[in-house]
Amino acid sequence: MFTRRSRSGLGRSHRRLGPCAQGIKVKKGLFPWTASGRVIANGRDEGVTKLLFDDSPEADCHGKILGGDMIGEIALAIEMGADAVDIGKTIHPHPTLGESIGMAAVRMCRRHGSKYR
C-alpha cells in the first residue's frame, strides 16, 4: 500500500528498547527532514529519519523512516552489524534523501560522545 507519507521501520521500536524493556539503554539519532535541502527542493518538508542503537556491547541498530522509502540502507546496516560510526562514515551524496540516514548517525555520535572522526 502506498500513502502520501510513507512509513517504514526495522528492528525494535523506541518504546520496546526503552529503559523499561529488558534494562536496555537507548541512544537515538534523529534528523528532521526540514533540514534537508533535497526535501525542501521537492516541496515536501514533512518526515524524519530516526536511528536507535541499544547500548549493549553488540550495539544493535534499529531504524525508522517517516516520509521516505530508504529502509534498504538500514536493513543492510543491521545485517552487517554496523554501528553509528560506520553509518556516519559511509558516503551519502548531497543533496539526497539518503543523506538523512548518515546525518542521523552523526548526530547520535556527537550527542553521546562516540569517537566519530
CSV table of C-alpha atoms in Angstrom, one decimal:
chain,number,residue,atom,x,y,z
A,1,MET,CA,0.0,0.0,0.0
A,2,PHE,CA,1.3,3.4,-0.9
A,3,THR,CA,0.4,6.5,1.1
A,4,ARG,CA,1.3,10.2,0.7
A,5,ARG,CA,3.5,9.9,3.8
A,6,SER,CA,5.2,6.6,3.8
A,7,ARG,CA,6.4,4.9,6.9
A,8,SER,CA,8.9,2.1,7.3
A,9,GLY,CA,11.0,0.6,10.1
A,10,LEU,CA,13.2,-2.3,11.0
A,11,GLY,CA,14.2,-3.6,14.4
A,12,ARG,CA,12.5,-2.8,17.7
A,13,SER,CA,10.7,0.5,18.4
A,14,HIS,CA,11.9,3.1,20.8
A,15,ARG,CA,9.2,2.0,23.3
A,16,ARG,CA,10.4,-1.6,23.2
A,17,LEU,CA,14.1,-0.6,23.5
A,18,GLY,CA,13.4,1.9,26.3
A,19,PRO,CA,14.6,1.7,29.9
A,20,CYS,CA,11.6,-0.4,31.0
A,21,ALA,CA,12.3,-3.0,28.4
A,22,GLN,CA,15.0,-5.5,29.5
A,23,GLY,CA,17.1,-2.8,31.1
A,24,ILE,CA,18.5,-1.6,27.8
A,25,LYS,CA,19.7,2.0,27.4
A,26,VAL,CA,18.9,3.5,24.1
A,27,LYS,CA,20.9,6.0,22.0
A,28,LYS,CA,18.9,7.9,19.4
A,29,GLY,CA,19.9,9.8,16.3
A,30,LEU,CA,17.2,12.0,14.8
A,31,PHE,CA,17.4,14.0,11.6
A,32,PRO,CA,14.3,16.2,10.8
A,33,TRP,CA,13.7,16.5,7.1
A,34,THR,CA,13.1,20.2,7.4
A,35,ALA,CA,16.9,20.4,7.5
A,36,SER,CA,17.3,18.6,4.2
A,37,GLY,CA,18.0,20.6,1.0
A,38,ARG,CA,16.6,17.8,-1.2
A,39,VAL,CA,13.3,17.6,0.7
A,40,ILE,CA,12.9,21.4,0.6
A,41,ALA,CA,13.6,21.4,-3.1
A,42,ASN,CA,11.0,18.7,-3.6
A,43,GLY,CA,8.4,20.8,-1.7
A,44,ARG,CA,7.8,18.1,0.8
A,45,ASP,CA,9.4,19.0,4.2
A,46,GLU,CA,7.5,16.5,6.3
A,47,GLY,CA,9.3,13.5,7.6
A,48,VAL,CA,12.1,12.3,9.9
A,49,THR,CA,14.8,9.7,10.0
A,50,LYS,CA,15.4,8.1,13.4
A,51,LEU,CA,18.1,5.6,14.2
A,52,LEU,CA,18.1,3.7,17.5
A,53,PHE,CA,21.1,1.9,19.0
A,54,ASP,CA,20.9,-0.1,22.1
A,55,ASP,CA,23.8,0.4,24.5
A,56,SER,CA,24.8,-3.2,24.7
A,57,PRO,CA,28.2,-4.5,23.6
A,58,GLU,CA,26.7,-5.6,20.3
A,59,ALA,CA,25.1,-2.1,19.8
A,60,ASP,CA,22.2,-3.3,17.6
A,61,CYS,CA,20.8,-0.8,15.1
A,62,HIS,CA,17.1,-0.2,14.7
A,63,GLY,CA,15.7,2.4,12.3
A,64,LYS,CA,12.5,4.2,11.5
A,65,ILE,CA,11.9,6.5,8.5
A,66,LEU,CA,8.7,8.5,8.3
A,67,GLY,CA,8.2,10.0,4.9
A,68,GLY,CA,10.6,8.0,2.7
A,69,ASP,CA,11.5,4.6,1.2
A,70,MET,CA,15.2,4.3,2.1
A,71,ILE,CA,14.8,1.5,4.6
A,72,GLY,CA,17.1,-0.7,2.5
A,73,GLU,CA,20.2,1.0,3.8
A,74,ILE,CA,19.1,0.5,7.4
A,75,ALA,CA,18.4,-3.2,6.6
A,76,LEU,CA,22.0,-3.5,5.2
A,77,ALA,CA,23.4,-1.8,8.3
A,78,ILE,CA,21.6,-4.2,10.6
A,79,GLU,CA,22.7,-7.2,8.5
A,80,MET,CA,26.3,-6.1,8.6
A,81,GLY,CA,26.3,-5.2,12.3
A,82,ALA,CA,27.1,-1.6,11.6
A,83,ASP,CA,27.2,0.9,14.4
A,84,ALA,CA,26.5,4.6,14.3
A,85,VAL,CA,30.1,5.5,13.4
A,86,ASP,CA,30.1,3.0,10.4
A,87,ILE,CA,26.8,4.5,9.1
A,88,GLY,CA,28.1,8.1,9.7
A,89,LYS,CA,31.3,7.4,7.8
A,90,THR,CA,29.5,5.9,4.8
A,91,ILE,CA,29.3,8.3,1.9
A,92,HIS,CA,25.9,9.8,1.4
A,93,PRO,CA,25.6,12.0,-1.6
A,94,HIS,CA,24.3,15.6,-1.1
A,95,PRO,CA,21.6,16.6,-1.7
A,96,THR,CA,19.7,13.3,-1.4
A,97,LEU,CA,17.1,11.9,0.9
A,98,GLY,CA,19.6,9.1,1.8
A,99,GLU,CA,21.9,11.6,3.5
A,100,SER,CA,19.4,11.9,6.3
A,101,ILE,CA,20.5,8.4,7.5
A,102,GLY,CA,24.1,9.4,7.7
A,103,MET,CA,23.2,12.7,9.4
A,104,ALA,CA,21.1,10.9,12.0
A,105,ALA,CA,24.0,8.6,12.8
A,106,VAL,CA,26.5,11.6,13.0
A,107,ARG,CA,24.1,13.4,15.4
A,108,MET,CA,23.8,10.4,17.6
A,109,CYS,CA,27.7,10.0,17.7
A,110,ARG,CA,28.2,13.7,18.6
A,111,ARG,CA,25.3,13.7,21.2
A,112,HIS,CA,26.5,10.6,23.0
A,113,GLY,CA,30.3,11.2,22.8
A,114,SER,CA,31.2,8.4,20.4
A,115,LYS,CA,34.6,8.5,18.8
A,116,TYR,CA,33.5,9.9,15.4
A,117,ARG,CA,36.3,11.5,13.3
